[in-house]
Amino acid sequence: RGEDAHGEGGREEEEEEEDKAQGGGEEEEELDADAEEEVLVFVRSAGLTLARTLSLQVFLAGVTRYVAVAGDDALAANHILRSAYSLLSFATDAVAVAAQTLVAQAPTGPEKRRAAVRLFGWGGALGLAFGLGLYAFADVVVAGLVDTSDRGVAALAAADMRSVLAPLQLLSSLVFVADGVLQGATAFRYEAAAMVLSVAVAFAALVAGGAPTTAPEALDAAWLAVCVLQASRFSTFLFWWLLAAPFKDDDDDDRRRPEATTSYH
């Protein structure tokens, strides 16, 4: 009998070890599946972001080629404008990064919206300040960006800086914040599609004016096309924000769980 009991105890221990081994194998499979899913999500998001960036760069390259038709003065002035625009874009991008982070971290739909609206206020104020600064100090900015003895090029750049680039700063700041909100909401596919559509609209506006014959015409047409691009991007964001009801699921959860909502106030 003692031997039988010992044998039964040994079988039970073996069965327990087999169960543990099976359980451990299932856990490893679940971890592998989770890791694979995370990699796929990363690859999809990175691919969509790359498509968005490439679309924008193709458009900017097309603008440069368009301006080059009008001659060296137009190309040089466009380079100055691009430099000023890029410099201010990097500064405004900090607000976009903040929007992405705050929207992603907000626990409820209403808080995501409040964070986005708050960042739009900061972005708009920053864009307005940049625009006023460019308009008031266009000549100083041009002189600081490039050391040129060609007064004609400097005058071309300063003129478009006041007439187009300065007013564009407000819209561009709002567009950058909108990008941050879309990324914080993980709407990468919509963001990429919106960029492709906006680039197509802006290219159409650029081509519609025909080939430029003078440097001022080329610069005006090129930077007005950039304005069209940004206006189209912000319009697609407004469509998403107003009509696509972002964060709607979070709102529904809040209504089903009123105690969770009140705990955040």
PDB file of C-alpha atoms in Angstrom:
ATOM      1  CA  ARG A   1       0.000   0.000   0.000  1.00  0.00           C
ATOM      2  CA  GLY A   2       2.851   2.348   0.796  1.00  0.00           C
ATOM      3  CA  GLU A   3       4.310   1.694  -2.622  1.00  0.00           C
ATOM      4  CA  ASP A   4       0.933   2.369  -4.264  1.00  0.00           C
ATOM      5  CA  ALA A   5       0.582   5.663  -2.408  1.00  0.00           C
ATOM      6  CA  HIS A   6       4.093   6.625  -3.371  1.00  0.00           C
ATOM      7  CA  GLY A   7       3.361   5.772  -7.001  1.00  0.00           C
ATOM      8  CA  GLU A   8       0.156   7.771  -7.030  1.00  0.00           C
ATOM      9  CA  GLY A   9       1.962  10.731  -5.465  1.00  0.00           C
ATOM     10  CA  GLY A  10       4.646  10.522  -8.121  1.00  0.00           C
ATOM     11  CA  ARG A  11       2.074  10.492 -10.909  1.00  0.00           C
ATOM     12  CA  GLU A  12       0.335  13.525  -9.423  1.00  0.00           C
ATOM     13  CA  GLU A  13       3.637  15.402  -9.292  1.00  0.00           C
ATOM     14  CA  GLU A  14       4.354  14.481 -12.903  1.00  0.00           C
ATOM     15  CA  GLU A  15       0.880  15.669 -13.961  1.00  0.00           C
ATOM     16  CA  GLU A  16       1.393  18.950 -12.101  1.00  0.00           C
ATOM     17  CA  GLU A  17       4.746  19.445 -13.819  1.00  0.00           C
ATOM     18  CA  GLU A  18       3.162  18.731 -17.204  1.00  0.00           C
ATOM     19  CA  ASP A  19       0.375  21.219 -16.455  1.00  0.00           C
ATOM     20  CA  LYS A  20       2.943  23.842 -15.473  1.00  0.00           C
ATOM     21  CA  ALA A  21       4.922  23.176 -18.628  1.00  0.00           C
ATOM     22  CA  GLN A  22       1.802  23.517 -20.776  1.00  0.00           C
ATOM     23  CA  GLY A  23       0.800  26.679 -18.948  1.00  0.00           C
ATOM     24  CA  GLY A  24       4.265  28.138 -19.401  1.00  0.00           C
ATOM     25  CA  GLY A  25       4.168  27.295 -23.098  1.00  0.00           C
ATOM     26  CA  GLU A  26       0.804  29.030 -23.484  1.00  0.00           C
ATOM     27  CA  GLU A  27       2.123  32.122 -21.690  1.00  0.00           C
ATOM     28  CA  GLU A  28       5.153  32.206 -23.976  1.00  0.00           C
ATOM     29  CA  GLU A  29       2.888  31.939 -27.026  1.00  0.00           C
ATOM     30  CA  GLU A  30       0.741  34.813 -25.733  1.00  0.00           C
ATOM     31  CA  LEU A  31       3.839  36.946 -25.133  1.00  0.00           C
ATOM     32  CA  ASP A  32       5.134  36.162 -28.616  1.00  0.00           C
ATOM     33  CA  ALA A  33       1.759  37.082 -30.122  1.00  0.00           C
ATOM     34  CA  ASP A  34       1.686  40.364 -28.188  1.00  0.00           C
ATOM     35  CA  ALA A  35       5.227  41.220 -29.262  1.00  0.00           C
ATOM     36  CA  GLU A  36       4.397  40.405 -32.882  1.00  0.00           C
ATOM     37  CA  GLU A  37       1.308  42.610 -32.737  1.00  0.00           C
ATOM     38  CA  GLU A  38       3.335  45.497 -31.292  1.00  0.00           C
ATOM     39  CA  VAL A  39       5.864  45.179 -34.102  1.00  0.00           C
ATOM     40  CA  LEU A  40       3.103  45.172 -36.721  1.00  0.00           C
ATOM     41  CA  VAL A  41       1.505  48.274 -35.193  1.00  0.00           C
ATOM     42  CA  PHE A  42       4.881  50.022 -35.201  1.00  0.00           C
ATOM     43  CA  VAL A  43       5.597  49.066 -38.806  1.00  0.00           C
ATOM     44  CA  ARG A  44       2.171  50.240 -39.985  1.00  0.00           C
ATOM     45  CA  SER A  45       2.447  53.558 -38.124  1.00  0.00           C
ATOM     46  CA  ALA A  46       6.007  54.133 -39.353  1.00  0.00           C
ATOM     47  CA  GLY A  47       5.028  53.289 -42.933  1.00  0.00           C
ATOM     48  CA  LEU A  48       2.090  55.704 -42.886  1.00  0.00           C
ATOM     49  CA  THR A  49       4.237  58.455 -41.374  1.00  0.00           C
ATOM     50  CA  LEU A  50       6.885  57.844 -44.036  1.00  0.00           C
ATOM     51  CA  ALA A  51       4.273  58.081 -46.799  1.00  0.00           C
ATOM     52  CA  ARG A  52       3.041  61.369 -45.339  1.00  0.00           C
ATOM     53  CA  THR A  53       6.566  62.796 -45.124  1.00  0.00           C
ATOM     54  CA  LEU A  54       7.509  61.676 -48.639  1.00  0.00           C
ATOM     55  CA  SER A  55       4.363  63.289 -50.060  1.00  0.00           C
ATOM     56  CA  LEU A  56       5.277  66.585 -48.421  1.00  0.00           C
ATOM     57  CA  GLN A  57       8.877  66.426 -49.627  1.00  0.00           C
ATOM     58  CA  VAL A  58       7.776  65.660 -53.183  1.00  0.00           C
ATOM     59  CA  PHE A  59       5.584  68.755 -53.097  1.00  0.00           C
ATOM     60  CA  LEU A  60       8.365  70.977 -51.743  1.00  0.00           C
ATOM     61  CA  ALA A  61      10.751  69.655 -54.388  1.00  0.00           C
ATOM     62  CA  GLY A  62       8.155  70.448 -57.048  1.00  0.00           C
ATOM     63  CA  VAL A  63       7.828  73.980 -55.707  1.00  0.00           C
ATOM     64  CA  THR A  64      11.595  74.459 -55.921  1.00  0.00           C
ATOM     65  CA  ARG A  65      11.644  73.194 -59.496  1.00  0.00           C
ATOM     66  CA  TYR A  66       8.766  75.524 -60.387  1.00  0.00           C
ATOM     67  CA  VAL A  67      10.586  78.549 -58.958  1.00  0.00           C
ATOM     68  CA  ALA A  68      13.836  77.620 -60.712  1.00  0.00           C
ATOM     69  CA  VAL A  69      12.167  78.200 -64.086  1.00  0.00           C
ATOM     70  CA  ALA A  70      12.103  81.928 -63.300  1.00  0.00           C
ATOM     71  CA  GLY A  71      15.869  82.170 -62.858  1.00  0.00           C
ATOM     72  CA  ASP A  72      18.588  82.335 -60.239  1.00  0.00           C
ATOM     73  CA  ASP A  73      17.179  85.340 -58.380  1.00  0.00           C
ATOM     74  CA  ALA A  74      13.870  83.589 -57.775  1.00  0.00           C
ATOM     75  CA  LEU A  75      15.650  80.411 -56.684  1.00  0.00           C
ATOM     76  CA  ALA A  76      17.900  82.293 -54.271  1.00  0.00           C
ATOM     77  CA  ALA A  77      14.980  84.223 -52.770  1.00  0.00           C
ATOM     78  CA  ASN A  78      12.991  81.007 -52.412  1.00  0.00           C
ATOM     79  CA  HIS A  79      15.908  79.444 -50.530  1.00  0.00           C
ATOM     80  CA  ILE A  80      15.815  82.315 -48.040  1.00  0.00           C
ATOM     81  CA  LEU A  81      12.075  81.918 -47.564  1.00  0.00           C
ATOM     82  CA  ARG A  82      12.396  78.152 -47.138  1.00  0.00           C
ATOM     83  CA  SER A  83      15.089  78.668 -44.507  1.00  0.00           C
ATOM     84  CA  ALA A  84      12.939  81.088 -42.501  1.00  0.00           C
ATOM     85  CA  TYR A  85       9.893  78.852 -42.810  1.00  0.00           C
ATOM     86  CA  SER A  86      11.809  75.740 -41.714  1.00  0.00           C
ATOM     87  CA  LEU A  87      13.374  77.520 -38.757  1.00  0.00           C
ATOM     88  CA  LEU A  88      10.003  78.680 -37.437  1.00  0.00           C
ATOM     89  CA  SER A  89       8.476  75.278 -38.165  1.00  0.00           C
ATOM     90  CA  PHE A  90      10.983  73.609 -35.849  1.00  0.00           C
ATOM     91  CA  ALA A  91      10.039  76.057 -33.099  1.00  0.00           C
ATOM     92  CA  THR A  92       6.306  75.493 -33.620  1.00  0.00           C
ATOM     93  CA  ASP A  93       6.815  71.735 -33.760  1.00  0.00           C
ATOM     94  CA  ALA A  94       7.390  71.762 -30.002  1.00  0.00           C
ATOM     95  CA  VAL A  95       3.695  72.582 -29.541  1.00  0.00           C
ATOM     96  CA  ALA A  96       2.795  69.748 -31.909  1.00  0.00           C
ATOM     97  CA  VAL A  97       4.844  67.295 -29.841  1.00  0.00           C
ATOM     98  CA  ALA A  98       3.097  68.538 -26.699  1.00  0.00           C
ATOM     99  CA  ALA A  99      -0.284  68.022 -28.377  1.00  0.00           C
ATOM    100  CA  GLN A 100       0.628  64.470 -29.365  1.00  0.00           C
ATOM    101  CA  THR A 101       1.765  63.623 -25.830  1.00  0.00           C
ATOM    102  CA  LEU A 102      -1.117  65.253 -23.948  1.00  0.00           C
ATOM    103  CA  VAL A 103      -3.818  63.815 -26.200  1.00  0.00           C
ATOM    104  CA  ALA A 104      -2.302  60.336 -25.999  1.00  0.00           C
ATOM    105  CA  GLN A 105      -2.015  60.470 -22.200  1.00  0.00           C
ATOM    106  CA  ALA A 106      -5.451  61.972 -21.449  1.00  0.00           C
ATOM    107  CA  PRO A 107      -7.594  59.200 -19.909  1.00  0.00           C
ATOM    108  CA  THR A 108     -11.017  60.249 -21.271  1.00  0.00           C
ATOM    109  CA  GLY A 109     -12.485  61.684 -24.456  1.00  0.00           C
ATOM    110  CA  PRO A 110     -13.455  65.059 -22.922  1.00  0.00           C
ATOM    111  CA  GLU A 111      -9.988  65.470 -21.465  1.00  0.00           C
ATOM    112  CA  LYS A 112      -8.420  64.684 -24.827  1.00  0.00           C
ATOM    113  CA  ARG A 113     -10.537  67.402 -26.421  1.00  0.00           C
ATOM    114  CA  ARG A 114      -9.709  69.924 -23.714  1.00  0.00           C
ATOM    115  CA  ALA A 115      -6.002  69.199 -24.098  1.00  0.00           C
ATOM    116  CA  ALA A 116      -6.246  69.648 -27.872  1.00  0.00           C
ATOM    117  CA  VAL A 117      -8.177  72.917 -27.598  1.00  0.00           C
ATOM    118  CA  ARG A 118      -5.665  74.243 -25.074  1.00  0.00           C
ATOM    119  CA  LEU A 119      -2.767  73.410 -27.391  1.00  0.00           C
ATOM    120  CA  PHE A 120      -4.540  75.029 -30.348  1.00  0.00           C
ATOM    121  CA  GLY A 121      -4.683  78.206 -28.281  1.00  0.00           C
ATOM    122  CA  TRP A 122      -0.965  78.075 -27.565  1.00  0.00           C
ATOM    123  CA  GLY A 123      -0.148  77.192 -31.155  1.00  0.00           C
ATOM    124  CA  GLY A 124      -2.294  80.007 -32.506  1.00  0.00           C
ATOM    125  CA  ALA A 125      -0.672  82.528 -30.156  1.00  0.00           C
ATOM    126  CA  LEU A 126       2.799  81.348 -31.153  1.00  0.00           C
ATOM    127  CA  GLY A 127       1.957  81.512 -34.867  1.00  0.00           C
ATOM    128  CA  LEU A 128       0.532  85.002 -34.484  1.00  0.00           C
ATOM    129  CA  ALA A 129       3.664  86.169 -32.682  1.00  0.00           C
ATOM    130  CA  PHE A 130       5.901  84.680 -35.367  1.00  0.00           C
ATOM    131  CA  GLY A 131       3.809  86.243 -38.121  1.00  0.00           C
ATOM    132  CA  LEU A 132       3.939  89.701 -36.595  1.00  0.00           C
ATOM    133  CA  GLY A 133       7.674  89.341 -36.013  1.00  0.00           C
ATOM    134  CA  LEU A 134       8.320  88.327 -39.612  1.00  0.00           C
ATOM    135  CA  TYR A 135       6.258  91.205 -40.944  1.00  0.00           C
ATOM    136  CA  ALA A 136       7.952  93.784 -38.749  1.00  0.00           C
ATOM    137  CA  PHE A 137      11.521  92.512 -39.131  1.00  0.00           C
ATOM    138  CA  ALA A 138      11.537  90.919 -42.581  1.00  0.00           C
ATOM    139  CA  ASP A 139      14.620  92.814 -43.719  1.00  0.00           C
ATOM    140  CA  VAL A 140      16.506  91.893 -40.549  1.00  0.00           C
ATOM    141  CA  VAL A 141      15.555  88.224 -40.899  1.00  0.00           C
ATOM    142  CA  VAL A 142      16.683  88.123 -44.522  1.00  0.00           C
ATOM    143  CA  ALA A 143      19.996  89.766 -43.663  1.00  0.00           C
ATOM    144  CA  GLY A 144      20.523  87.345 -40.792  1.00  0.00           C
ATOM    145  CA  LEU A 145      19.813  84.241 -42.862  1.00  0.00           C
ATOM    146  CA  VAL A 146      22.095  84.981 -45.785  1.00  0.00           C
ATOM    147  CA  ASP A 147      24.941  87.355 -46.417  1.00  0.00           C
ATOM    148  CA  THR A 148      24.195  88.600 -49.909  1.00  0.00           C
ATOM    149  CA  SER A 149      25.251  91.729 -51.711  1.00  0.00           C
ATOM    150  CA  ASP A 150      22.447  91.257 -54.237  1.00  0.00           C
ATOM    151  CA  ARG A 151      19.836  93.717 -53.088  1.00  0.00           C
ATOM    152  CA  GLY A 152      17.387  92.442 -55.681  1.00  0.00           C
ATOM    153  CA  VAL A 153      17.326  88.947 -54.138  1.00  0.00           C
ATOM    154  CA  ALA A 154      17.018  90.364 -50.626  1.00  0.00           C
ATOM    155  CA  ALA A 155      14.162  92.616 -51.709  1.00  0.00           C
ATOM    156  CA  LEU A 156      12.339  89.700 -53.374  1.00  0.00           C
ATOM    157  CA  ALA A 157      12.630  87.562 -50.253  1.00  0.00           C
ATOM    158  CA  ALA A 158      11.603  90.363 -47.888  1.00  0.00           C
ATOM    159  CA  ALA A 159       8.562  91.231 -50.025  1.00  0.00           C
ATOM    160  CA  ASP A 160       7.179  87.680 -49.999  1.00  0.00           C
ATOM    161  CA  MET A 161       8.103  87.279 -46.361  1.00  0.00           C
ATOM    162  CA  ARG A 162       5.754  90.137 -45.542  1.00  0.00           C
ATOM    163  CA  SER A 163       2.976  89.375 -48.011  1.00  0.00           C
ATOM    164  CA  VAL A 164       2.774  85.558 -47.769  1.00  0.00           C
ATOM    165  CA  LEU A 165       5.104  83.977 -45.242  1.00  0.00           C
ATOM    166  CA  ALA A 166       4.145  86.172 -42.283  1.00  0.00           C
ATOM    167  CA  PRO A 167       0.351  85.646 -42.620  1.00  0.00           C
ATOM    168  CA  LEU A 168       0.965  81.926 -43.213  1.00  0.00           C
ATOM    169  CA  GLN A 169       2.505  81.448 -39.757  1.00  0.00           C
ATOM    170  CA  LEU A 170      -0.827  81.390 -37.930  1.00  0.00           C
ATOM    171  CA  LEU A 171      -2.290  78.744 -40.236  1.00  0.00           C
ATOM    172  CA  SER A 172       0.888  76.658 -40.197  1.00  0.00           C
ATOM    173  CA  SER A 173       0.997  76.658 -36.410  1.00  0.00           C
ATOM    174  CA  LEU A 174      -2.565  75.353 -36.261  1.00  0.00           C
ATOM    175  CA  VAL A 175      -1.718  72.691 -38.851  1.00  0.00           C
ATOM    176  CA  PHE A 176       1.260  71.475 -36.821  1.00  0.00           C
ATOM    177  CA  VAL A 177      -0.870  71.201 -33.681  1.00  0.00           C
ATOM    178  CA  ALA A 178      -3.508  69.337 -35.711  1.00  0.00           C
ATOM    179  CA  ASP A 179      -0.832  66.838 -36.765  1.00  0.00           C
ATOM    180  CA  GLY A 180       0.064  66.321 -33.122  1.00  0.00           C
ATOM    181  CA  VAL A 181      -3.582  65.713 -32.197  1.00  0.00           C
ATOM    182  CA  LEU A 182      -3.994  63.186 -35.003  1.00  0.00           C
ATOM    183  CA  GLN A 183      -0.856  61.349 -33.947  1.00  0.00           C
ATOM    184  CA  GLY A 184      -1.901  61.413 -30.299  1.00  0.00           C
ATOM    185  CA  ALA A 185      -5.198  59.851 -31.368  1.00  0.00           C
ATOM    186  CA  THR A 186      -3.237  57.276 -33.456  1.00  0.00           C
ATOM    187  CA  ALA A 187      -5.076  58.414 -36.600  1.00  0.00           C
ATOM    188  CA  PHE A 188      -1.985  57.790 -38.722  1.00  0.00           C
ATOM    189  CA  ARG A 189      -3.885  56.422 -41.707  1.00  0.00           C
ATOM    190  CA  TYR A 190      -6.168  59.448 -41.853  1.00  0.00           C
ATOM    191  CA  GLU A 191      -3.227  61.820 -41.440  1.00  0.00           C
ATOM    192  CA  ALA A 192      -1.339  60.211 -44.320  1.00  0.00           C
ATOM    193  CA  ALA A 193      -4.403  60.211 -46.589  1.00  0.00           C
ATOM    194  CA  ALA A 194      -5.093  63.852 -45.742  1.00  0.00           C
ATOM    195  CA  MET A 195      -1.527  64.803 -46.659  1.00  0.00           C
ATOM    196  CA  VAL A 196      -1.687  63.017 -50.017  1.00  0.00           C
ATOM    197  CA  LEU A 197      -4.988  64.747 -50.809  1.00  0.00           C
ATOM    198  CA  SER A 198      -3.655  68.145 -49.740  1.00  0.00           C
ATOM    199  CA  VAL A 199      -0.515  67.731 -51.843  1.00  0.00           C
ATOM    200  CA  ALA A 200      -2.660  66.907 -54.881  1.00  0.00           C
ATOM    201  CA  VAL A 201      -4.797  70.018 -54.317  1.00  0.00           C
ATOM    202  CA  ALA A 202      -1.733  72.231 -53.839  1.00  0.00           C
ATOM    203  CA  PHE A 203      -0.041  70.842 -56.959  1.00  0.00           C
ATOM    204  CA  ALA A 204      -3.216  71.559 -58.933  1.00  0.00           C
ATOM    205  CA  ALA A 205      -3.216  75.147 -57.675  1.00  0.00           C
ATOM    206  CA  LEU A 206       0.456  75.538 -58.629  1.00  0.00           C
ATOM    207  CA  VAL A 207       0.039  74.139 -62.141  1.00  0.00           C
ATOM    208  CA  ALA A 208      -3.142  76.092 -62.792  1.00  0.00           C
ATOM    209  CA  GLY A 209      -1.201  79.370 -62.874  1.00  0.00           C
ATOM    210  CA  GLY A 210       1.009  78.236 -65.725  1.00  0.00           C
ATOM    211  CA  ALA A 211       4.755  78.660 -66.060  1.00  0.00           C
ATOM    212  CA  PRO A 212       6.103  81.810 -64.374  1.00  0.00           C
ATOM    213  CA  THR A 213       7.795  84.477 -66.448  1.00  0.00           C
ATOM    214  CA  THR A 214       9.274  86.668 -63.712  1.00  0.00           C
ATOM    215  CA  ALA A 215      10.807  86.035 -60.316  1.00  0.00           C
ATOM    216  CA  PRO A 216       8.034  87.817 -58.337  1.00  0.00           C
ATOM    217  CA  GLU A 217       5.384  85.804 -60.174  1.00  0.00           C
ATOM    218  CA  ALA A 218       7.196  82.545 -59.426  1.00  0.00           C
ATOM    219  CA  LEU A 219       7.612  83.304 -55.736  1.00  0.00           C
ATOM    220  CA  ASP A 220       4.023  84.465 -55.309  1.00  0.00           C
ATOM    221  CA  ALA A 221       2.620  81.397 -57.066  1.00  0.00           C
ATOM    222  CA  ALA A 222       4.901  78.983 -55.201  1.00  0.00           C
ATOM    223  CA  TRP A 223       4.145  80.275 -51.739  1.00  0.00           C
ATOM    224  CA  LEU A 224       0.455  80.664 -52.447  1.00  0.00           C
ATOM    225  CA  ALA A 225       0.542  76.956 -53.305  1.00  0.00           C
ATOM    226  CA  VAL A 226       2.093  76.330 -49.880  1.00  0.00           C
ATOM    227  CA  CYS A 227      -0.810  78.303 -48.388  1.00  0.00           C
ATOM    228  CA  VAL A 228      -3.239  76.070 -50.302  1.00  0.00           C
ATOM    229  CA  LEU A 229      -1.448  73.005 -48.961  1.00  0.00           C
ATOM    230  CA  GLN A 230      -1.754  74.163 -45.356  1.00  0.00           C
ATOM    231  CA  ALA A 231      -5.364  75.269 -45.799  1.00  0.00           C
ATOM    232  CA  SER A 232      -6.248  71.880 -47.239  1.00  0.00           C
ATOM    233  CA  ARG A 233      -4.482  70.067 -44.403  1.00  0.00           C
ATOM    234  CA  PHE A 234      -6.338  72.064 -41.784  1.00  0.00           C
ATOM    235  CA  SER A 235      -9.644  71.583 -43.618  1.00  0.00           C
ATOM    236  CA  THR A 236      -9.211  67.814 -43.562  1.00  0.00           C
ATOM    237  CA  PHE A 237      -8.451  68.003 -39.856  1.00  0.00           C
ATOM    238  CA  LEU A 238     -11.608  70.051 -39.227  1.00  0.00           C
ATOM    239  CA  PHE A 239     -13.590  67.417 -41.113  1.00  0.00           C
ATOM    240  CA  TRP A 240     -12.158  64.755 -38.806  1.00  0.00           C
ATOM    241  CA  TRP A 241     -12.639  66.867 -35.676  1.00  0.00           C
ATOM    242  CA  LEU A 242     -16.195  68.071 -36.363  1.00  0.00           C
ATOM    243  CA  LEU A 243     -17.765  65.314 -38.444  1.00  0.00           C
ATOM    244  CA  ALA A 244     -15.864  62.114 -37.711  1.00  0.00           C
ATOM    245  CA  ALA A 245     -16.523  62.450 -33.937  1.00  0.00           C
ATOM    246  CA  PRO A 246     -13.066  61.605 -32.564  1.00  0.00           C
ATOM    247  CA  PHE A 247     -12.915  60.153 -29.045  1.00  0.00           C
ATOM    248  CA  LYS A 248     -16.623  59.232 -29.303  1.00  0.00           C
ATOM    249  CA  ASP A 249     -16.055  55.797 -27.745  1.00  0.00           C
ATOM    250  CA  ASP A 250     -14.428  57.436 -24.742  1.00  0.00           C
ATOM    251  CA  ASP A 251     -17.453  59.686 -24.340  1.00  0.00           C
ATOM    252  CA  ASP A 252     -19.763  56.690 -24.412  1.00  0.00           C
ATOM    253  CA  ASP A 253     -17.665  54.989 -21.755  1.00  0.00           C
ATOM    254  CA  ASP A 254     -17.852  58.122 -19.620  1.00  0.00           C
ATOM    255  CA  ARG A 255     -21.657  58.166 -19.835  1.00  0.00           C
ATOM    256  CA  ARG A 256     -21.836  54.503 -18.879  1.00  0.00           C
ATOM    257  CA  ARG A 257     -19.474  55.088 -15.927  1.00  0.00           C
ATOM    258  CA  PRO A 258     -20.400  58.457 -14.325  1.00  0.00           C
ATOM    259  CA  GLU A 259     -18.284  57.753 -11.261  1.00  0.00           C
ATOM    260  CA  ALA A 260     -15.114  57.595 -13.434  1.00  0.00           C
ATOM    261  CA  THR A 261     -15.974  60.955 -14.978  1.00  0.00           C
ATOM    262  CA  THR A 262     -16.533  62.770 -11.735  1.00  0.00           C
ATOM    263  CA  SER A 263     -13.306  61.443 -10.257  1.00  0.00           C
ATOM    264  CA  TYR A 264     -11.282  63.548 -12.674  1.00  0.00           C
ATOM    265  CA  HIS A 265     -12.844  66.879 -11.656  1.00  0.00           C
TER     266      HIS A 265
END
